[in-house]
Each structure stands twice: as C-alpha cells, then as structure tokens.
Coordinates of C-alpha atoms and ligand atoms in Angstrom, one line a residue:
Chain A
X60 CA 46.6 28.0 101.7
X61 CA 45.0 26.9 103.9
X62 CA 42.3 24.1 105.6
X63 CA 41.3 21.5 103.7
X64 CA 42.7 20.0 100.3
X65 CA 40.6 16.6 100.1
X66 CA 38.0 15.5 101.5
X67 CA 35.2 13.1 100.4
X68 CA 32.1 11.6 102.9
X69 CA 31.1 8.2 102.4
X70 CA 32.8 7.6 99.4
X71 CA 32.1 4.5 97.7
X72 CA 32.4 2.5 94.5
X73 CA 31.4 -0.6 93.6
X74 CA 32.0 -2.2 90.3
X75 CA 29.7 -4.7 90.0
X76 CA 29.8 -7.3 93.3
X77 CA 33.4 -6.2 94.4
X78 CA 32.8 -2.6 97.1
X79 CA 36.1 -1.5 95.7
X80 CA 35.9 1.7 98.2
X81 CA 33.3 2.1 101.0
X82 CA 32.4 4.1 102.2
X83 CA 36.3 6.4 102.8
X84 CA 36.2 9.3 104.8
X85 CA 39.3 11.1 103.6
X86 CA 41.1 14.5 104.9
X87 CA 43.8 16.0 103.6
X88 CA 44.9 19.2 104.9
X89 CA 46.6 21.9 103.5
X90 CA 50.5 21.4 103.7
X91 CA 50.1 17.7 104.5
X92 CA 52.3 14.7 102.6
X93 CA 49.6 12.4 102.9
X94 CA 50.5 9.1 102.6
X95 CA 47.8 6.8 101.2
X96 CA 48.8 2.9 102.1
X97 CA 46.7 0.1 100.7
X98 CA 47.7 -3.3 99.6
X99 CA 47.5 -4.2 96.0
X100 CA 43.8 -4.6 95.0
X101 CA 43.0 -2.5 98.1
X102 CA 41.1 0.3 96.1
X103 CA 44.3 3.3 96.3
X104 CA 43.6 3.7 92.5
X105 CA 39.6 4.0 92.7
X106 CA 39.8 6.6 95.3
X107 CA 42.5 8.4 92.6
X108 CA 39.9 8.4 90.2
X109 CA 37.2 9.1 91.7
X110 CA 39.2 12.8 92.8
X111 CA 40.0 13.5 89.4
X112 CA 36.6 13.0 88.0
X113 CA 37.1 10.0 85.8
X114 CA 35.7 7.2 88.4
X115 CA 32.1 8.5 89.1
X116 CA 31.5 7.0 92.9
X117 CA 28.8 4.8 93.5
X118 CA 27.7 7.5 96.7
X119 CA 29.6 9.5 98.6
X120 CA 30.9 13.1 98.0
X121 CA 33.7 13.8 96.6
X122 CA 35.5 17.8 97.4
X123 CA 39.1 19.1 96.3
X124 CA 40.7 22.7 97.2
X125 CA 37.3 23.5 98.3
X126 CA 35.5 22.7 95.0
X127 CA 32.9 19.3 94.3
X128 CA 34.3 17.2 91.5
X129 CA 32.8 16.0 89.1
X130 CA 31.4 18.9 89.4
X131 CA 33.9 21.8 89.5
X132 CA 36.5 19.4 87.4
X133 CA 37.2 22.3 85.0
X134 CA 37.9 24.8 87.2
X135 CA 39.9 22.5 90.6
X136 CA 41.7 19.8 88.6
X137 CA 44.2 22.4 86.9
X138 CA 44.8 23.5 89.5
X139 CA 46.4 19.8 90.7
X140 CA 49.0 17.6 89.2
X141 CA 48.2 13.6 89.3
X142 CA 49.9 10.1 88.3
X143 CA 47.5 7.4 87.5
X144 CA 48.8 4.0 88.1
X145 CA 51.4 4.1 86.3
X146 CA 52.9 6.8 83.6
X147 CA 51.7 6.9 79.8
X148 CA 52.8 8.9 76.8
X149 CA 52.3 9.2 72.7
X150 CA 55.4 6.6 71.7
X151 CA 56.2 8.4 68.7
X152 CA 56.6 12.2 69.9
X153 CA 59.6 13.1 72.1
X154 CA 59.0 13.9 75.9
X155 CA 58.9 17.5 75.1
X156 CA 56.2 16.8 72.4
X157 CA 53.8 15.5 74.8
X158 CA 54.7 18.0 77.3
X159 CA 53.8 20.2 75.2
X160 CA 50.6 18.6 73.7
X161 CA 49.3 17.7 77.4
X162 CA 49.8 22.0 78.0
X163 CA 47.7 22.6 75.7
X164 CA 44.9 19.9 75.8
X165 CA 43.8 21.8 79.0
X166 CA 42.6 24.9 80.2
X167 CA 45.4 27.5 81.5
X168 CA 48.1 26.4 79.8
X169 CA 49.5 29.5 78.0
X170 CA 51.2 28.9 75.0
X171 CA 53.8 31.6 76.1
X172 CA 55.8 30.5 78.9
X173 CA 55.8 26.6 77.9
X174 CA 58.7 25.8 76.0
X175 CA 60.6 27.1 79.2
X176 CA 57.9 25.4 81.6
X177 CA 58.5 22.5 79.7
X178 CA 62.5 22.4 79.8
X179 CA 62.3 23.6 83.9
X180 CA 60.1 20.6 84.6
X181 CA 62.5 18.2 82.3
X182 CA 64.9 19.2 84.2
X183 CA 63.1 18.6 87.7
X184 CA 62.9 15.0 87.3
X185 CA 66.0 14.8 85.1
X186 CA 64.9 14.7 82.4
X187 CA 66.3 17.0 81.1
X188 CA 69.2 15.9 78.6
X189 CA 66.4 14.2 76.8
X190 CA 63.5 16.0 76.2
X191 CA 64.3 15.8 72.3
X192 CA 63.9 12.2 72.3
X193 CA 61.1 9.8 71.7
X194 CA 59.1 8.4 74.5
X195 CA 59.3 5.2 72.4
X196 CA 63.0 4.2 73.3
X197 CA 62.6 5.7 77.3
X198 CA 63.0 2.8 80.2
X199 CA 59.9 2.2 82.4
X200 CA 61.6 4.7 85.3
X201 CA 62.5 7.6 82.3
X202 CA 59.0 7.3 81.5
X203 CA 58.0 7.7 85.6
X204 CA 59.1 10.4 85.6
X205 CA 58.3 12.4 82.3
X206 CA 54.8 11.7 84.2
X207 CA 56.3 13.2 87.4
X208 CA 57.3 16.2 84.8
X209 CA 53.7 16.5 83.1
X210 CA 52.0 16.6 87.2
X211 CA 53.8 19.3 87.5
X212 CA 53.8 21.3 84.6
X213 CA 51.5 24.1 85.8
X214 CA 53.1 24.2 89.2
X215 CA 49.9 22.9 90.8
X216 CA 48.8 23.1 94.6
X217 CA 48.3 20.0 95.5
X218 CA 50.3 16.4 93.9
X219 CA 48.0 13.8 93.7
X220 CA 50.6 10.8 92.7
X221 CA 49.6 7.0 92.0
X222 CA 52.3 4.8 93.1
X223 CA 54.6 7.3 91.5
X224 CA 57.5 5.0 92.1
X225 CA 57.0 2.5 90.6
X226 CA 59.1 1.7 88.4
X227 CA 62.2 3.7 89.7
X228 CA 65.8 2.4 91.0
X229 CA 66.7 3.0 94.6
X230 CA 68.4 5.9 93.2
X231 CA 65.4 8.2 91.0
X232 CA 63.5 6.9 94.3
X233 CA 65.4 9.2 96.7
X234 CA 65.5 11.8 93.7
X235 CA 61.3 11.4 93.7
X236 CA 61.4 11.6 97.5
X237 CA 63.5 14.6 97.7
X238 CA 61.9 16.6 94.9
X239 CA 58.5 15.4 96.9
X240 CA 60.1 17.1 99.9
X241 CA 61.4 20.6 98.5
X242 CA 57.9 20.8 96.7
X243 CA 55.7 20.4 99.8
X244 CA 58.4 22.5 101.7
X245 CA 57.3 25.4 99.3
X246 CA 53.8 24.5 100.0
X247 CA 52.6 21.6 97.3
X248 CA 50.3 19.4 99.5
X249 CA 51.4 15.9 98.2
X250 CA 48.9 13.4 98.1
X251 CA 51.1 10.1 97.7
X252 CA 49.5 5.8 97.7
X253 CA 51.3 3.5 97.8
X254 CA 51.7 -0.3 98.9
X255 CA 54.9 0.3 100.2
X256 CA 55.4 0.8 103.7
X257 CA 58.6 2.8 103.9
X258 CA 57.8 4.7 101.2
X259 CA 55.5 6.0 103.5
X260 CA 56.9 6.3 106.5
X261 CA 59.5 8.3 104.9
X262 CA 57.8 10.2 103.3
X263 CA 54.4 10.5 105.1
X264 CA 53.3 13.3 108.2
X265 CA 49.5 12.5 107.8
X266 CA 48.5 8.8 106.9
X267 CA 45.5 6.9 105.9
X268 CA 45.4 3.4 105.3
X269 CA 42.7 1.5 102.9
X270 CA 41.9 -2.4 103.7
X271 CA 39.9 -3.6 101.0
X272 CA 38.1 -0.6 100.0
X273 CA 38.0 0.6 103.9
X274 CA 39.9 3.5 105.9
X275 CA 41.3 1.1 109.2
X276 CA 43.4 3.5 110.3
X277 CA 43.9 8.1 109.4
X278 CA 45.7 10.3 111.5
X279 CA 49.4 12.0 111.5
X280 CA 52.5 10.1 111.6
X281 CA 53.6 11.4 115.0
X282 CA 50.8 10.2 116.5
X283 CA 50.2 6.9 115.1
X284 CA 54.0 6.6 116.1
X285 CA 54.0 8.1 119.1
X286 CA 56.1 7.1 122.1
X287 CA 53.4 4.8 124.0
X288 CA 55.2 5.1 128.3
X289 CA 57.9 2.1 128.0
X290 CA 61.3 2.5 127.8
X291 CA 63.5 -0.3 125.2
X292 CA 66.6 -1.5 126.5
X293 CA 69.7 -3.2 125.6
X294 CA 71.4 -5.5 127.8
X295 CA 73.5 -7.8 128.0
X296 CA 72.5 -9.3 130.8
X297 CA 69.1 -9.6 130.3
X298 CA 68.7 -12.0 132.8
X299 CA 69.9 -9.6 135.9
X300 CA 67.7 -6.6 134.4
X301 CA 64.6 -8.6 135.4
X302 CA 65.5 -9.9 138.5
X303 CA 66.0 -5.8 139.4
X304 CA 63.1 -4.3 137.6
X305 CA 60.5 -7.4 138.3
X306 CA 57.1 -6.6 137.3
X307 CA 57.9 -3.5 135.5
X308 CA 59.0 -5.6 132.2
X309 CA 56.2 -5.8 130.0
X310 CA 58.7 -7.9 127.2
X311 CA 61.8 -9.7 126.4
X312 CA 63.0 -10.9 123.6
X313 CA 66.8 -11.7 123.8
X314 CA 68.9 -8.4 125.0
X315 CA 65.7 -6.6 124.7
X316 CA 63.6 -5.7 127.1
X317 CA 60.8 -3.6 127.4
X318 CA 60.3 -1.8 130.4
X319 CA 57.2 0.1 132.0
X320 CA 57.9 4.0 132.5
X321 CA 58.0 7.2 130.3
X322 CA 61.7 8.3 130.8
X323 CA 64.6 6.2 130.1
X324 CA 67.3 8.0 132.3
X325 CA 64.8 6.8 135.3
X326 CA 65.2 2.6 134.0
X327 CA 68.9 3.7 133.0
X328 CA 69.6 5.0 136.9
X329 CA 68.2 1.9 138.3
X330 CA 70.2 -0.8 136.1
X331 CA 73.1 1.1 136.6
X332 CA 72.5 1.5 140.1
X333 CA 72.8 -2.2 140.5
X334 CA 75.5 -3.3 138.6
X335 CA 73.7 -4.1 135.6
X336 CA 75.1 -2.8 132.4
X337 CA 73.0 -1.6 129.6
X338 CA 73.8 -0.9 125.9
X339 CA 70.8 0.4 125.1
X340 CA 67.8 3.0 125.5
X341 CA 65.9 5.0 124.3
X342 CA 62.0 5.2 124.1
X343 CA 59.8 2.6 122.8
X344 CA 57.9 3.9 119.9
X345 CA 55.5 2.0 117.4
X346 CA 56.8 1.5 114.4
X347 CA 54.1 2.3 111.2
X348 CA 54.5 -1.0 110.4
X349 CA 53.4 -2.5 114.5
X350 CA 50.3 -0.2 113.8
X351 CA 49.7 -1.0 110.2
X352 CA 49.1 -4.5 111.0
X353 CA 47.1 -4.5 113.9
X354 CA 44.4 -2.4 111.9
X355 CA 44.3 -4.7 109.2
X356 CA 43.5 -7.9 108.9
X357 CA 45.1 -9.1 105.7
X358 CA 46.6 -8.7 102.4
X359 CA 43.8 -7.5 99.9
X360 CA 44.6 -9.9 96.9
X361 CA 44.5 -12.8 99.2
X362 CA 40.8 -14.4 98.9
X363 CA 40.4 -17.2 101.1
X364 CA 38.8 -20.8 99.8
X365 CA 34.3 -20.3 100.6
X366 CA 35.4 -16.1 100.5
X367 CA 33.2 -15.3 97.8
X368 CA 34.2 -12.1 95.0
X369 CA 31.7 -9.8 97.6
X370 CA 32.9 -10.9 100.8
X371 CA 36.5 -10.7 100.2
X372 CA 35.9 -6.9 99.6
X373 CA 33.3 -6.8 102.6
Chain B
X1430 CA 42.1 20.9 72.0
X1431 CA 41.1 20.5 68.6
X1432 CA 44.7 22.3 67.3
X1433 CA 45.5 19.8 69.8
X1434 CA 43.8 16.5 68.6
X1435 CA 45.4 17.9 64.5
X1436 CA 48.6 18.3 65.6
X1437 CA 48.6 14.8 67.3
X1438 CA 46.8 13.1 64.2
X1439 CA 49.1 14.7 61.1
X1440 CA 52.4 14.3 63.4
X1441 CA 51.8 10.3 64.0
X1442 CA 53.5 8.5 61.2
X1443 CA 50.5 5.9 60.5
X1444 CA 48.3 8.7 59.2
X1445 CA 50.4 9.4 56.1
X1446 CA 51.5 6.0 55.6
X1447 CA 47.1 5.5 55.3
X1448 CA 47.0 8.0 53.2
X1449 CA 50.1 6.6 51.2
X1450 CA 48.4 3.2 50.6
X1451 CA 44.9 4.6 50.1
X1452 CA 46.5 6.0 47.1
X1453 CA 48.7 3.4 45.7
X1454 CA 45.3 1.1 44.2
X1455 CA 44.7 4.6 41.8
X1456 CA 48.3 4.8 40.8
X1457 CA 48.5 0.8 40.1
X1458 CA 45.4 0.8 37.9
X1459 CA 46.9 3.9 35.9
X1460 CA 49.4 2.6 35.0
X1461 CA 48.2 -1.2 34.2
X1462 CA 45.3 1.2 32.0
X1463 CA 48.1 3.3 30.6
X1464 CA 50.4 -0.1 29.0
X1465 CA 47.6 -1.7 28.0
X1466 CA 45.1 0.2 26.8
X1467 CA 42.6 -1.5 28.2
X1468 CA 39.5 0.3 29.5
X1469 CA 36.2 -1.2 31.0
X1470 CA 33.5 -0.4 28.7
X1471 CA 30.8 2.5 29.8
X1472 CA 28.7 1.2 32.3
X1473 CA 31.4 -1.6 33.8
X1474 CA 34.2 -2.0 36.3
X1475 CA 34.5 1.5 38.2
X1476 CA 32.6 4.7 37.8
X1477 CA 35.0 7.7 35.2
X1478 CA 37.4 5.1 34.5
X1479 CA 36.1 4.3 30.6
X1480 CA 36.7 8.0 30.2
X1481 CA 40.0 9.0 30.8
X1482 CA 42.0 7.2 28.5
X1483 CA 40.5 10.2 26.2
X1484 CA 40.4 12.6 29.1
X1485 CA 43.2 12.4 32.0
X1486 CA 41.6 15.5 34.4
X1487 CA 38.5 12.8 34.8
X1488 CA 41.2 10.6 36.3
X1489 CA 40.5 12.2 40.1
X1490 CA 36.9 11.6 40.1
X1491 CA 38.1 7.3 38.4
X1492 CA 40.6 7.5 41.2
X1493 CA 37.9 8.5 44.4
X1494 CA 35.9 5.3 42.5
X1495 CA 38.1 3.0 43.1
X1496 CA 38.6 3.6 46.8
X1497 CA 35.0 5.1 47.6
X1498 CA 33.4 1.4 48.5
X1499 CA 36.3 0.1 50.4
X1500 CA 39.9 1.4 50.7
X1501 CA 38.7 4.8 52.0
X1502 CA 36.2 4.2 54.4
X1503 CA 37.9 1.6 56.2
X1504 CA 41.0 4.1 56.1
X1505 CA 37.9 6.0 57.9
X1506 CA 37.6 3.5 60.7
X1507 CA 41.0 3.1 61.6
X1508 CA 40.9 6.1 62.7
X1509 CA 37.7 7.0 63.9
X1510 CA 38.1 3.6 65.8
X1511 CA 41.4 4.6 67.0
X1512 CA 40.5 8.5 68.4
X1513 CA 39.1 7.2 71.9
X1514 CA 40.2 4.1 72.3
X1515 CA 43.6 4.2 71.4
X1516 CA 43.9 6.9 73.8
X1517 CA 42.4 4.7 76.4
X1518 CA 44.7 2.0 75.0
X1519 CA 47.4 4.2 75.5
X1520 CA 46.6 5.4 78.3
X1521 CA 46.4 8.9 77.8
X1522 CA 42.7 9.2 78.2
X1523 CA 42.9 9.6 81.8
X1524 CA 45.5 11.9 81.4
X1525 CA 43.8 14.1 79.4
X1526 CA 40.5 13.9 81.4
X1527 CA 43.1 14.9 84.9
X1528 CA 44.0 17.4 82.8
X1529 CA 41.1 18.5 82.1
X1530 CA 40.2 18.4 78.4
X1531 CA 37.0 18.5 79.4
X1532 CA 35.0 15.3 78.2
X1533 CA 32.4 17.2 75.7
X1534 CA 35.6 18.5 74.2
X1535 CA 37.3 16.0 74.0
X1536 CA 34.8 14.1 72.2
X1537 CA 34.1 17.7 69.8
X1538 CA 38.0 17.8 69.2
X1539 CA 37.8 14.5 68.1
X1540 CA 35.4 14.0 65.3
X1541 CA 36.8 17.6 64.0
X1542 CA 40.2 15.7 63.8
X1543 CA 38.3 13.0 62.0
X1544 CA 36.2 14.8 59.2
X1545 CA 39.9 16.7 58.4
X1546 CA 41.5 13.6 58.2
X1547 CA 38.7 11.9 55.1
X1548 CA 38.7 15.7 53.8
X1549 CA 42.7 15.6 54.0
X1550 CA 42.4 11.7 52.3
X1551 CA 40.0 12.6 49.9
X1552 CA 41.3 16.1 48.2
X1553 CA 45.5 14.0 48.3
X1554 CA 43.7 11.3 45.8
X1555 CA 41.7 13.4 43.9
X1556 CA 45.2 15.0 43.5
X1557 CA 47.0 12.7 43.1
X1558 CA 44.8 11.3 40.2
X1559 CA 44.6 14.6 39.3
X1560 CA 48.3 14.7 38.4
X1561 CA 48.2 10.9 37.6
X1562 CA 45.5 11.0 35.5
X1563 CA 46.9 14.3 33.2
X1564 CA 50.4 13.0 33.4
X1565 CA 49.8 9.4 31.5
X1566 CA 46.5 10.1 29.6
X1567 CA 45.1 13.2 26.9
X1568 CA 44.1 15.8 28.2
X1569 CA 41.5 17.9 26.5
X1570 CA 42.9 21.8 26.2
X1571 CA 39.8 23.4 25.4
X1572 CA 35.9 22.4 23.2
X1573 CA 33.8 19.1 25.0
X1574 CA 34.8 16.6 27.3
X1575 CA 32.5 14.5 27.8
X1576 CA 31.0 13.4 31.8
X1577 CA 28.7 9.7 31.6
X1578 CA 25.8 9.3 30.0
X1579 CA 27.3 11.5 26.3
X1580 CA 26.9 14.8 28.3
X1581 CA 28.7 17.4 27.6
X1582 CA 30.9 19.2 30.4
X1583 CA 33.5 22.1 29.9
X1584 CA 36.5 21.6 31.8
X1585 CA 35.9 24.4 34.1
X1586 CA 32.7 22.7 35.2
X1587 CA 34.3 19.4 35.1
X1588 CA 36.5 21.2 37.4
X1589 CA 33.5 22.9 39.8
X1590 CA 31.8 19.4 39.8
X1591 CA 34.9 17.5 40.9
X1592 CA 35.0 19.5 43.7
X1593 CA 31.6 19.0 44.7
X1594 CA 31.9 15.1 44.5
X1595 CA 35.1 15.7 46.7
X1596 CA 32.3 17.4 49.4
X1597 CA 29.9 15.0 48.8
X1598 CA 32.2 11.9 49.6
X1599 CA 33.8 13.6 52.4
X1600 CA 29.6 13.7 54.0
X1601 CA 29.7 10.7 52.8
X1602 CA 32.5 8.7 55.1
X1603 CA 31.4 11.2 58.2
X1604 CA 28.1 7.7 58.5
X1605 CA 31.0 5.6 59.5
X1606 CA 33.2 7.4 61.1
X1607 CA 30.5 8.0 63.4
X1608 CA 30.0 4.6 63.9
X1609 CA 33.5 4.5 65.1
X1610 CA 33.5 6.2 66.9
X1611 CA 30.5 5.5 68.5
X1612 CA 32.6 2.5 69.2
X1613 CA 35.7 3.7 70.1
X1614 CA 33.9 5.1 73.6
X1615 CA 32.5 1.1 74.2
X1616 CA 35.6 -0.4 74.1
X1617 CA 39.2 0.4 74.9
X1618 CA 40.5 -1.7 72.5
X1619 CA 40.5 0.6 69.1
X1620 CA 40.5 -2.4 66.8
X1621 CA 37.7 -3.5 68.3
X1622 CA 36.1 -0.6 67.4
X1623 CA 37.1 -0.6 63.9
X1624 CA 36.1 -3.5 63.2
X1625 CA 32.2 -2.7 64.4
X1626 CA 32.4 0.2 61.9
X1627 CA 33.9 -1.9 59.3
X1628 CA 31.3 -4.9 59.9
X1629 CA 28.4 -2.4 59.7
X1630 CA 30.0 -1.2 56.6
X1631 CA 29.7 -4.9 54.8
X1632 CA 26.8 -5.9 56.5
X1633 CA 24.9 -2.6 54.7
X1634 CA 26.8 -3.2 51.2
X1635 CA 26.0 -6.6 51.4
X1636 CA 21.7 -6.1 52.0
X1637 CA 22.2 -3.0 50.0
X1638 CA 22.5 -6.2 46.7
X1639 CA 19.8 -7.9 48.3
X1640 CA 15.8 -8.4 46.9
X1641 CA 14.6 -8.9 50.5
X1642 CA 16.3 -5.8 52.1
X1643 CA 14.5 -3.4 49.3
X1644 CA 12.3 -2.2 52.0
X1645 CA 15.5 -0.9 54.3
X1646 CA 17.5 -0.2 51.5
X1647 CA 16.7 3.2 51.5
X1648 CA 18.0 4.0 55.1
X1649 CA 22.1 2.4 54.6
X1650 CA 24.9 4.0 55.4
X1651 CA 26.2 3.3 52.1
X1652 CA 23.0 3.6 49.8
X1653 CA 24.1 7.0 47.9
X1654 CA 27.9 6.2 48.4
X1655 CA 28.4 6.6 44.3
X1656 CA 26.0 9.2 44.0
X1657 CA 28.4 11.8 42.6
X1658 CA 28.9 11.2 39.8
X1659 CA 24.8 11.8 39.3
X1660 CA 26.8 15.7 39.8
X1661 CA 28.1 15.3 36.2
X1662 CA 24.6 15.1 34.8
X1663 CA 23.4 17.8 33.2
X1664 CA 21.7 19.6 34.7
X1665 CA 22.8 18.2 37.9
X1666 CA 20.1 14.8 39.6
X1667 CA 20.6 17.0 43.3
X1668 CA 17.2 13.8 44.1
X1669 CA 20.0 11.0 45.7
X1670 CA 22.8 13.9 46.5
X1671 CA 19.9 15.7 48.8
X1672 CA 19.2 12.3 50.3
X1673 CA 22.8 11.2 50.3
X1674 CA 22.8 13.6 52.4
X1675 CA 20.6 13.8 55.0
X1676 CA 20.4 10.4 55.0
X1677 CA 24.2 10.5 56.0
X1678 CA 23.1 13.7 58.8
X1679 CA 20.6 11.2 60.5
X1680 CA 23.5 8.5 61.1
X1681 CA 25.4 11.8 62.8
X1682 CA 22.8 12.8 65.0
X1683 CA 22.0 10.0 66.5
X1684 CA 25.4 7.6 66.6
X1685 CA 27.2 11.4 68.2
X1686 CA 24.3 11.5 70.1
X1687 CA 24.9 7.9 71.7
X1688 CA 29.1 8.6 71.3
X1689 CA 28.3 11.4 73.9
X1690 CA 26.0 10.4 76.0
X1691 CA 28.4 7.2 76.2
X1692 CA 31.9 9.3 76.6
X1693 CA 30.2 11.9 79.6
X1694 CA 28.7 9.0 82.3
X1695 CA 31.4 6.3 81.5
X1696 CA 33.9 5.3 84.3
X1697 CA 37.3 5.5 82.8
X1698 CA 38.9 3.0 84.1
X1699 CA 41.4 2.5 81.4
Ligands
ADP338 N1 37.2 -1.6 86.5 C1 37.3 -2.3 86.9 N2 36.2 -3.3 87.2 C2 36.1 -3.7 88.1 N3 36.7 -3.9 88.8 C3 37.8 -3.4 89.2 C4 37.9 -2.8 88.5 N4 38.7 -2.0 88.7 C5 39.8 -1.9 89.9 N5 38.7 -3.5 90.3 C6 38.5 -3.7 92.0 O1 38.8 -3.2 92.2 C7 39.3 -3.6 93.7 C8 40.3 -2.6 93.5 O2 41.6 -2.1 92.7 P1 42.8 -0.5 93.0 O3 41.8 0.3 93.1 O4 42.9 -0.8 91.3 O5 43.3 -1.0 93.9 P2 44.8 -0.8 93.8 O6 44.8 0.3 93.4 O7 45.2 -0.3 95.9 O8 46.0 -1.8 93.6 C9 40.1 -4.9 93.0 O9 39.7 -5.3 93.3 C10 40.2 -4.7 91.5 O10 40.1 -6.0 91.1
MG339 MG1 47.1 0.7 92.3

C-alpha cells in the first residue's frame, strides 16, 4: 500500500450555529499511526463519523483509501475497521454471536471461516475465554475490547479508532497499545483519536491537533519534537555555570539550564574545563505538550462568559 | 442482511414474550367461556365468539378478532418502532452502517423482519386458538358448519378462509408497522416511535366512531381491519377486503418512501 489513506479537503460540519468541524485538511499516509489529538468537544468524533459516512459534511470532501466517502462507502468501508465513540453490542447475545451478526451484516463477511476469524480476534483482544458469555455481564473494558475485536474482524487495511482506550485499566491500555503497534508493523494504517496527550505521544508517528473544530497542527511527531538547537544542562552549581557560559544561557530553572548550542559534548567540555560539575546533559527537544499548548489556545469545552456558542466554536 | 435481521428479531427474548402475552387474552377468554358457558349473543362482542361454543374450529378467528383491535397493533408498533431507533439507542446503528450494511438495505431488512414478525405472530395466535378451541369446545367433524349470518360452510371452506383471514390481518397490520418504522427513523428513542404509531392507531379508532369524521373514515388506517369477517359470507364479499388491502398498500408505500428519504440522508449521530 502506498500513498494517502485519508485525505479531507476543507471538511466542515455545522450543527445549527455550532461549527463542530471547521475546515480541516487531514492527510494520513499508508503506514502511519496517526494521532488525532483534541480536547473534549473539539470535533474528533464528528470527524470520525464523516470519515465513515455516518455524518454528511456541510461542505468539503472526504477520501478514504483513495475513494470518495460516502459515495464509495460500500467499496471502501469493508477494508476499514472502526471504533466510534465507545463500543456497542446486543446485550442479550454472546460476544461471538455479536461479532457473527456484525460480520454477516455487510459485504466481505463470508460465512466460511467466520467462526475461525471470530475466535482469532477474540484471542487477539484478550477475550478468548468469554466468547460464549452474554455481553450483558461485560465490564466497560471488556466491551471496549469486544468493540476492537469487531474492528479487527475483517483484517482491515485501515483502523479508525475513536478514543480506543476509554474505560481500560493501565494494563489494558498497555495491551491495546502493543496490539496496535503490532498491527501497524504488519501494514495496518492506524488513525487514532484521543484527548490524552501521553497516549498520542507514545503511539503516534504523525500528529494532527484539533482545536475547536480547526486543525492547528499536522506533522510527523519526529519533526514536531525535533531538537531546538539548544542543549539542556543539569548542574548542582547553576550560578557558576551561568557565569562561565554568559549569554549562551537561554533560560535557567533551578539546576536546569538551557544553553544555546546543538553539541552537548562541546557545552560539556566548556563546563568541565572550568571545573563546573555537570550531572546531566541532553539535546533540548520540545515535548508534544509544549508544541500543542503553543498551537492551541484553550480547552474546547471552556465557554467563557460573553461568548456565544458559535463564537466559542469559531 | 435480511437473515441477520431475522436472527436478531427471533433470538431476542422480548419477541417471544410479546407473542406469549398476545396469546394470553384469547386463552383466558376461551377458559372463561368454557367455565361459564356464557357466549355473547350473535352480533355482540368480538366476531365469531358467539359461534365457538358449538364449533371450536372457529376459535382461531375469534382469537384473532380478540387481539386485532389493540393487542396485535401494539405488539407491531413496539417491534417496528424499535427497528431503527432501538439500534440508534443501543449504539449499534453506527456500527451497522460503518460495516457497511447500506442504509437502504438495512431499512428493507428491517421491514422484512417486521412483516415476518406480524405473520409469525398472527399464525401463532391462530394456531394456539385452534388448539384451545378444539380442546375446549365441540368440534363438528362432518357436515356443514355455520359461519356468520347463517352462512353454511364446510370444514374445508372454513380452513381455507381462515388462511385467507390470516393473510388479510397480516396485511392490515402493515400500515401500523409502516407508521412505526417511519417514526423509528425520525427519533433515537424506540419508545417515542412506538408511542407515535399508537397515537395514530388510537386517533384512527376514535375518529372511526365519530359521525363528524365520516368523510375521512374511508381513509383511516383501521377502517377495514374487521373486514376479514367478509371472507365468511357466501359468496365472499370482496368489496371491503380489496379496499382494505389497497388502503394498507397506499400507507405502506407513502410511509416507507418517507422513511427511506429520511433515513438515507440523515446524520447518524447516535
Ligand atoms: N448531534 C449534534 N448536534 C449538535 N451539536 C453536536 C452534535 N454532535 C456534536 N456536537 C457538537 O460538536 C462539537 C464537537 O463534538 P465532538 O465531535 O463529539 O467532539 P469530540 O469527539 O472531540 O469530543 C461539540 O461542541 C458538540 O457539542
Ligand atoms: Mg468524542
């Protein structure tokens, strides 16, 4: 698989006066783990629904796997696995009966081999032992795993996962992360939305940041967190270090100094030469949090007094 | 897709509980008749009930006449109202459509499942009625049985016309089903969709009794429901039966068209 997997152009969705998604140009490429980051209410789920043809855009276009959505949905969506705003299942049926119904409900779910495929995905998400149990008795975490099993059932080329780790415990989150990275390694493109910065930072190779319906940032994680050209020095004697380095010190925060110069070894040589003890040394890189805070202005569901609803979404 | 919907409907405990409850009333009535021996006089009470004491094979028709005004349409409204809105409320609609099930296909499959439910329910009511009727009441094995208005019908004729009635009653329920299905595409609440269809049903029944509404009476969805008794005249009185079938067809076509137009263009935000 090559090239672009998801491309939107000027994608907009307005619910009355609320601009839920306000002109975004997604660019997800084959092999990406694309992290779609945004505060609650910033428009992630609305975007996901438009990618899957559930919500029709007010304006703009969507292409998934090279074909237009919703027009070519019948052709494209069998190759896409999705988790949309939490899992859903028929509570009075077992986990495998639920998967079986979903499989039979669309194209490309041949009856032959279905049982086998269901057993495989249930194992994959760690529900192998409870496939015959009614979903009614499942915990939120188990339901989330079942939803993921449904998304994986047809070995999709693209996974679109809206907040996939909601309701999972740390152990579960770790398992899912490992599973997604494994799938990605074997060629699955993963589009992952989350309001959790750490989650995106740990998983994504490419990041898009949504702020109140607008994309404020879209780039490779490596580029976003590339070295700034400065060096971070830790020293128990910051005062002397500052004296030695003079105006090369860009900022000082306790024992942590940021020093101009992209060669930590060179900075180290200067300090050690002057007899200043050095306890830590690293290239200065912005964290994803720094980048996001610089790009986005505030929390999506904060509506200050005096702002209208449409104003808040603008 | 149709298979999926049928599996969902008939593997759901609620479906069978509904059918069981629906059968409770005719069975109770049969037992009361047997115990008290007090059949309504001809022309009073539900159709056919006056005749069952002397001929138990008419009890399937009496059972259908008992559930027809209220129980059966309520059951149909519950199932059809749940069709789309129930999936929306449970969150499974978005997964079906992202699968992709196809909106038109899903709607057609839902419709077929609802029709199957009506047919199965009507057949079961008739079958239970037959078992109860022949067990509790006299059965005339040979010779002529008495239909309504003194018409004489052979047992074979009764059987054939009972089958026709089952078909007619099934079709009569499709108008209610179409209302409920249409409402089901408008809201994410199955209860609201069911209530909407029941409101139509009750409104229609009420207007039917009102002289002031006599001009619109021929177009009310419940107008020709009881016309299945016309199968038991000799010869069969087709006029109201064909009108009833035509009227239901119009309701079904118009409402399903509206349901389709709405469902295929709406945002699924449930
Ligand atoms: N069906 C809807 N009707 C009206 N407004 C909606 C609807 N769905 C979402 N919104 C609004 O659109 C914005 C984006 O919501 P959403 O896409 O769910 O964000 P996220 O998934 O990032 O939390 C919010 O302001 C929300 O209130
Ligand atoms: Mg969301």
